[in-house]
mmCIF file of C-alpha atoms and ligand atoms in Angstrom:
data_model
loop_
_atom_site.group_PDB
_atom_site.id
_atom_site.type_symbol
_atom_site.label_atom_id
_atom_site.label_comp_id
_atom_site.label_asym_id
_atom_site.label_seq_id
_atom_site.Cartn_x
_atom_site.Cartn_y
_atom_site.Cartn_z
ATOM 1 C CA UNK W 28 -31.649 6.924 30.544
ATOM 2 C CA UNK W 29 -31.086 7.270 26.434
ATOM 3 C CA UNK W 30 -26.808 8.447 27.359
ATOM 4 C CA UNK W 31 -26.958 5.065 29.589
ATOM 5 C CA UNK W 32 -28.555 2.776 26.780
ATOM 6 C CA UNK W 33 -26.261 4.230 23.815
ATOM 7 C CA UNK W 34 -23.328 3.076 26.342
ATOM 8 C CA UNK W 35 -24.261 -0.221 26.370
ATOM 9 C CA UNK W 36 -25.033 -0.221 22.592
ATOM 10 C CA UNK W 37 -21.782 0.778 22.089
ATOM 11 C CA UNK W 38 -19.566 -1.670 24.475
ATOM 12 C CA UNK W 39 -21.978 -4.421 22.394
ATOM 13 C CA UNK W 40 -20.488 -3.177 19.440
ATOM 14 C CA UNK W 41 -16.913 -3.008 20.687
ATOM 15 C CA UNK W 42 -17.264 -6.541 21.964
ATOM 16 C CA UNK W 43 -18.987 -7.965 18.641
ATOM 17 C CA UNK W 44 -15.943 -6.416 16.117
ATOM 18 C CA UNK W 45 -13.865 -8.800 15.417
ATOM 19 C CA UNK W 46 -9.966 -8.157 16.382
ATOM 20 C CA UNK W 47 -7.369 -6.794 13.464
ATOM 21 C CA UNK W 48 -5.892 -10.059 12.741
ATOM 22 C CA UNK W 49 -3.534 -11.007 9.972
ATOM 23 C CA UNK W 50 -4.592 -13.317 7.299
ATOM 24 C CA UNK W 51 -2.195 -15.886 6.911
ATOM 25 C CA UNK W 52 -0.381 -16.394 3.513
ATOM 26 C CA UNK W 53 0.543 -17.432 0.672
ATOM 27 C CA UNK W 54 3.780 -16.143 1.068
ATOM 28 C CA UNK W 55 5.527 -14.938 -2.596
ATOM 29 C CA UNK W 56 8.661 -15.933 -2.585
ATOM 30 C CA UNK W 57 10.464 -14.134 -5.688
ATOM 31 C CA UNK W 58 14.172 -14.012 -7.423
ATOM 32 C CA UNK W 59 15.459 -16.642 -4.319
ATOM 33 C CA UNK W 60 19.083 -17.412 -4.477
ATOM 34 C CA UNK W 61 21.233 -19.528 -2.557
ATOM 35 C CA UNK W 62 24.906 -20.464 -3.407
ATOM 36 C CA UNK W 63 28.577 -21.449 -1.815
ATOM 37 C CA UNK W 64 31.471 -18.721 -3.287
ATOM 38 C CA UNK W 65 33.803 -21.104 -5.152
ATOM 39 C CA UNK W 66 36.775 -22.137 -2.806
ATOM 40 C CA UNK W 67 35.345 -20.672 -0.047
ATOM 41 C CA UNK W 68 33.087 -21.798 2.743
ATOM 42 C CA UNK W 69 30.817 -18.830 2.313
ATOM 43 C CA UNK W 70 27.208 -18.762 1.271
ATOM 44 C CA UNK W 71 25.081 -16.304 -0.420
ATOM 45 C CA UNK W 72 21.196 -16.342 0.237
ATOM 46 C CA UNK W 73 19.418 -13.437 -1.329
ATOM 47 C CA UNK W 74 15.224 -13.432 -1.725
ATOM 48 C CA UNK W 75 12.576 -11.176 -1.930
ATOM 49 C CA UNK W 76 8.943 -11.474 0.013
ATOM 50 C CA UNK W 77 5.453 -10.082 -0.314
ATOM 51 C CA UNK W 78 2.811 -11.638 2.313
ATOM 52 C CA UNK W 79 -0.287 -10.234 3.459
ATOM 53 C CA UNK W 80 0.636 -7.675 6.268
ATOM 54 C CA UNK W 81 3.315 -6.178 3.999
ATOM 55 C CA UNK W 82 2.853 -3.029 1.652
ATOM 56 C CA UNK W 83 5.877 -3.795 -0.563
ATOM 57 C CA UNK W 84 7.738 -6.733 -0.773
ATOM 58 C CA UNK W 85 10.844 -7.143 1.387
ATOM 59 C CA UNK W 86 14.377 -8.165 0.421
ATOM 60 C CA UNK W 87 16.320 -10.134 2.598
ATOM 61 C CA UNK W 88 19.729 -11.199 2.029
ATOM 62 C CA UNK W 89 22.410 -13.225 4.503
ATOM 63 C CA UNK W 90 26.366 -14.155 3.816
ATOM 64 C CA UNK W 91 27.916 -17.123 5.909
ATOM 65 C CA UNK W 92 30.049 -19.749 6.367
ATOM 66 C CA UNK W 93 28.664 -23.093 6.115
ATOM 67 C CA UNK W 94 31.491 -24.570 7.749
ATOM 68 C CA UNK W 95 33.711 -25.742 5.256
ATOM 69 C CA UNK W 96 35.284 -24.813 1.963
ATOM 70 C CA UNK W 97 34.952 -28.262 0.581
ATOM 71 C CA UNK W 98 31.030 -27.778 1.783
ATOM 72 C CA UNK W 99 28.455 -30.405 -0.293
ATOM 73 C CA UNK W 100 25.676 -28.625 1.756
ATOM 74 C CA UNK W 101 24.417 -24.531 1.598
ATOM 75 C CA UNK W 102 25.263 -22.809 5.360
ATOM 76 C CA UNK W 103 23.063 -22.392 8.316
ATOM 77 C CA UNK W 104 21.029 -19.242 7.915
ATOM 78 C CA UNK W 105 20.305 -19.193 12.187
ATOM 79 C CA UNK W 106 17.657 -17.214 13.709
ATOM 80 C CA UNK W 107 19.027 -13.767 13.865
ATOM 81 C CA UNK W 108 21.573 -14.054 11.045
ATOM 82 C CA UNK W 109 19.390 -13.470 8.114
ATOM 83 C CA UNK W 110 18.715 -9.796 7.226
ATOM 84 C CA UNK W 111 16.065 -8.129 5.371
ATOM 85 C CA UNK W 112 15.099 -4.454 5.582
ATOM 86 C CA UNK W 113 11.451 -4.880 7.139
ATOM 87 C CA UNK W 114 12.338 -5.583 11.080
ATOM 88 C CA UNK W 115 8.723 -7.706 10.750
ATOM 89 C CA UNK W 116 10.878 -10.534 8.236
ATOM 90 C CA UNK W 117 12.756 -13.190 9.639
ATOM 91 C CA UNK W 118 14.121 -16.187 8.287
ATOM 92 C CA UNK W 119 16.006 -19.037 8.745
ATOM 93 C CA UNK W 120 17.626 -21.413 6.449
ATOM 94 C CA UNK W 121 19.391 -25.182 7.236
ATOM 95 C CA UNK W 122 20.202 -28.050 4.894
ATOM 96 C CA UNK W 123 21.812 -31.405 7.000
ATOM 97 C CA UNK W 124 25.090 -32.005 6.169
ATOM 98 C CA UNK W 125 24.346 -35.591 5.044
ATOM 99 C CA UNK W 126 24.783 -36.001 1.435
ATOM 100 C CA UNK W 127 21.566 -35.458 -0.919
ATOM 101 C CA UNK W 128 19.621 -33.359 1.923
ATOM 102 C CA UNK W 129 17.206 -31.231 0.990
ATOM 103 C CA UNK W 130 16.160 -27.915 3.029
ATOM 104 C CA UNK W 131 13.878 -26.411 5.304
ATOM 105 C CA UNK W 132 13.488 -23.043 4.441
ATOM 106 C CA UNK W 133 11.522 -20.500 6.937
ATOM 107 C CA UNK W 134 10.026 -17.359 7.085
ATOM 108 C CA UNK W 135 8.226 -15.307 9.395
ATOM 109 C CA UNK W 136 6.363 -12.155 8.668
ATOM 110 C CA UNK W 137 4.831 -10.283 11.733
ATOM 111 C CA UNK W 138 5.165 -13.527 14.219
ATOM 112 C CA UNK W 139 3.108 -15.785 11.876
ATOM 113 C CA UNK W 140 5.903 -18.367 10.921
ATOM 114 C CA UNK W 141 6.097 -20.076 6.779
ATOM 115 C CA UNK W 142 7.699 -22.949 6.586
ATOM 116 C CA UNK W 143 8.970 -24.390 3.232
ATOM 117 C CA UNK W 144 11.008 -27.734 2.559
ATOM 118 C CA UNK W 145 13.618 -27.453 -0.131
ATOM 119 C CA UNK W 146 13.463 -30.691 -2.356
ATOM 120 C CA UNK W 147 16.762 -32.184 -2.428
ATOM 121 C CA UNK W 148 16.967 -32.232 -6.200
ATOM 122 C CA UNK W 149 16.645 -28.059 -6.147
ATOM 123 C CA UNK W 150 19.896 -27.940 -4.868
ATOM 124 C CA UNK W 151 22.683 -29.051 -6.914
ATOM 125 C CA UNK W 152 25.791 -30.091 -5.605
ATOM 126 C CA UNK W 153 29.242 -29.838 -8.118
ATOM 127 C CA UNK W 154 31.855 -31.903 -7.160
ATOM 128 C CA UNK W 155 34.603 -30.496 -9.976
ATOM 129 C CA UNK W 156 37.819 -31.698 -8.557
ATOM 130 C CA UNK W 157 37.390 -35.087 -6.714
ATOM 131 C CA UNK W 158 41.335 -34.563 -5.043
ATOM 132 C CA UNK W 159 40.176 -31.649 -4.086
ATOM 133 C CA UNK W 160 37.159 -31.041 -2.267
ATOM 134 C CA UNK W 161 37.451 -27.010 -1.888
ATOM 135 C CA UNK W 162 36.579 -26.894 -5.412
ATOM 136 C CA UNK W 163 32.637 -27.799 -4.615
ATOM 137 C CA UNK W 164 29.920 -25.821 -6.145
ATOM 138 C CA UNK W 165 26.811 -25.962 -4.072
ATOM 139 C CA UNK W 166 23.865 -24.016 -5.227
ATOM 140 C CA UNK W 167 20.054 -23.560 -5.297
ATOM 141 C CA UNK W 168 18.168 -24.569 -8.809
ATOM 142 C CA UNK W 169 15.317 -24.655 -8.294
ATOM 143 C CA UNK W 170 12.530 -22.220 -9.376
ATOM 144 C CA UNK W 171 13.145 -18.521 -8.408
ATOM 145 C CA UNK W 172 9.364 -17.887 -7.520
ATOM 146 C CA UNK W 173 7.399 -20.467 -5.157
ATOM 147 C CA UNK W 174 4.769 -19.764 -2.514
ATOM 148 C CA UNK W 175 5.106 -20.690 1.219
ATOM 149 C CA UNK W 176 1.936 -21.982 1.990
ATOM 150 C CA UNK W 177 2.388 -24.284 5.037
ATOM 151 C CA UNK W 178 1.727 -22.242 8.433
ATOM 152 C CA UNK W 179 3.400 -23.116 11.969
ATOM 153 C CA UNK W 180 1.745 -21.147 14.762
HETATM 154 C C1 NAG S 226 13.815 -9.552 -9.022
HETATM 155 O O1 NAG S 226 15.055 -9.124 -9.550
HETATM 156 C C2 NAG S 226 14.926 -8.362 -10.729
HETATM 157 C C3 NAG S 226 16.294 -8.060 -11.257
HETATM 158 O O2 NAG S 226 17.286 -8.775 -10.611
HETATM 159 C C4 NAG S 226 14.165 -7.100 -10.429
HETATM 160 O O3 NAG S 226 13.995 -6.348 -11.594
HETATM 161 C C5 NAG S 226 12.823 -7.440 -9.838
HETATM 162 O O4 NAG S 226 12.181 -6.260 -9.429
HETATM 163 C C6 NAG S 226 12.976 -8.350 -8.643
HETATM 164 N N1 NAG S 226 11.672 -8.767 -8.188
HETATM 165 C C7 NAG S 226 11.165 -8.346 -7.049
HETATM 166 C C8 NAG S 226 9.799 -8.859 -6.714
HETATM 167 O O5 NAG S 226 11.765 -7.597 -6.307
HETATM 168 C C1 NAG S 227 11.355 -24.270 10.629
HETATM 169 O O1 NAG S 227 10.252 -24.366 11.496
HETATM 170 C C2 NAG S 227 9.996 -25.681 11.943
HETATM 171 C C3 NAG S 227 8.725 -25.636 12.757
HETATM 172 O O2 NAG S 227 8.784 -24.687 13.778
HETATM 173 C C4 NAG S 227 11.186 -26.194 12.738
HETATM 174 O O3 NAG S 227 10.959 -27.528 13.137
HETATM 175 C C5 NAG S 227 12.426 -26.136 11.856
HETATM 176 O O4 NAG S 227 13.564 -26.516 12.610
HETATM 177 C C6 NAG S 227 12.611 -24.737 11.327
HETATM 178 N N1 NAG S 227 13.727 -24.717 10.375
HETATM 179 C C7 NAG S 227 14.638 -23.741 10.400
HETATM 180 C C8 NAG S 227 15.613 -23.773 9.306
HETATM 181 O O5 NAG S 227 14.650 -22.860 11.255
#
């Protein structure tokens, strides 16, 4: 009778704890960079992240083309194409084309999904040679350091 009532104490207890769950941000976003090569198409994206769930902070990094040497906008960072070297970070990265756009800028650490919009005025566009367009400067600067606070489930 006293095993039998310490097994039911127990399953009470294993029912009450509450389940190893995540707590959801800030995320730190630290020394972020984003910029088009000069006459080339090709952007470079390279951040650092600490979030809850994460012992040290990650780096991530990407390099594409956003389409165009003569560019006004930063390239598509797709699902997939960003790297960092923590396989629980993923981002993602996409400014419209349209002139003046600003960016949505996302990151996901262990399936819980930051989301950050990119004012349009942190992103500066150059437009050196107005014959020709391949000589467009497109880059991030804004602050280096901002926190992703906003949460998409
Ligand atoms: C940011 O970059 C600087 C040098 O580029 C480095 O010393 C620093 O550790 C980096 N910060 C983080 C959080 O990794
Ligand atoms: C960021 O996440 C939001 C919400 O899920 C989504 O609407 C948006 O397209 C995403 N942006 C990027 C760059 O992936």
């Amino acid at each position: 009778m006293k095993s039998f009532s310490s097994v039911l104490l127990l399953a009470g207890l294993a029912t009450a704890s509450p389940v190893a769950r995540q707590t959801t941000g800030p995320y730190d976003i630290t020394n972020f960079s984003a910029s088009k090569v000069h006459l080339s198409g090709y952007c470079n994206f390279a951040f650092d992240v600490s979030a809850p769930g994460l012992s040290v902070p990650s780096h991530c990094t990407a390099y594409l083309d956003s389409g165009f040497s003569g560019a006004t906008w930063l390239a598509n960072v797709y699902e997939g194409a960003g790297k960092c070297d923590n396989a629980a970070v993923s981002w993602t990265f996409f400014q419209p084309t349209t002139a003046g756009s600003g960016a949505t800028f996302n990151v996901t650490v262990n399936g819980v999904k930051g989301r950050y919009a990119v004012p349009a005025e942190d992103i500066t566009v150059s437009l050196n040679s107005e014959p020709n367009p391949f000589d467009n400067d497109v880059a991030y600067t804004g602050p280096k350091a901002f926190e992703i606070t906003e949460f998409v489930e």
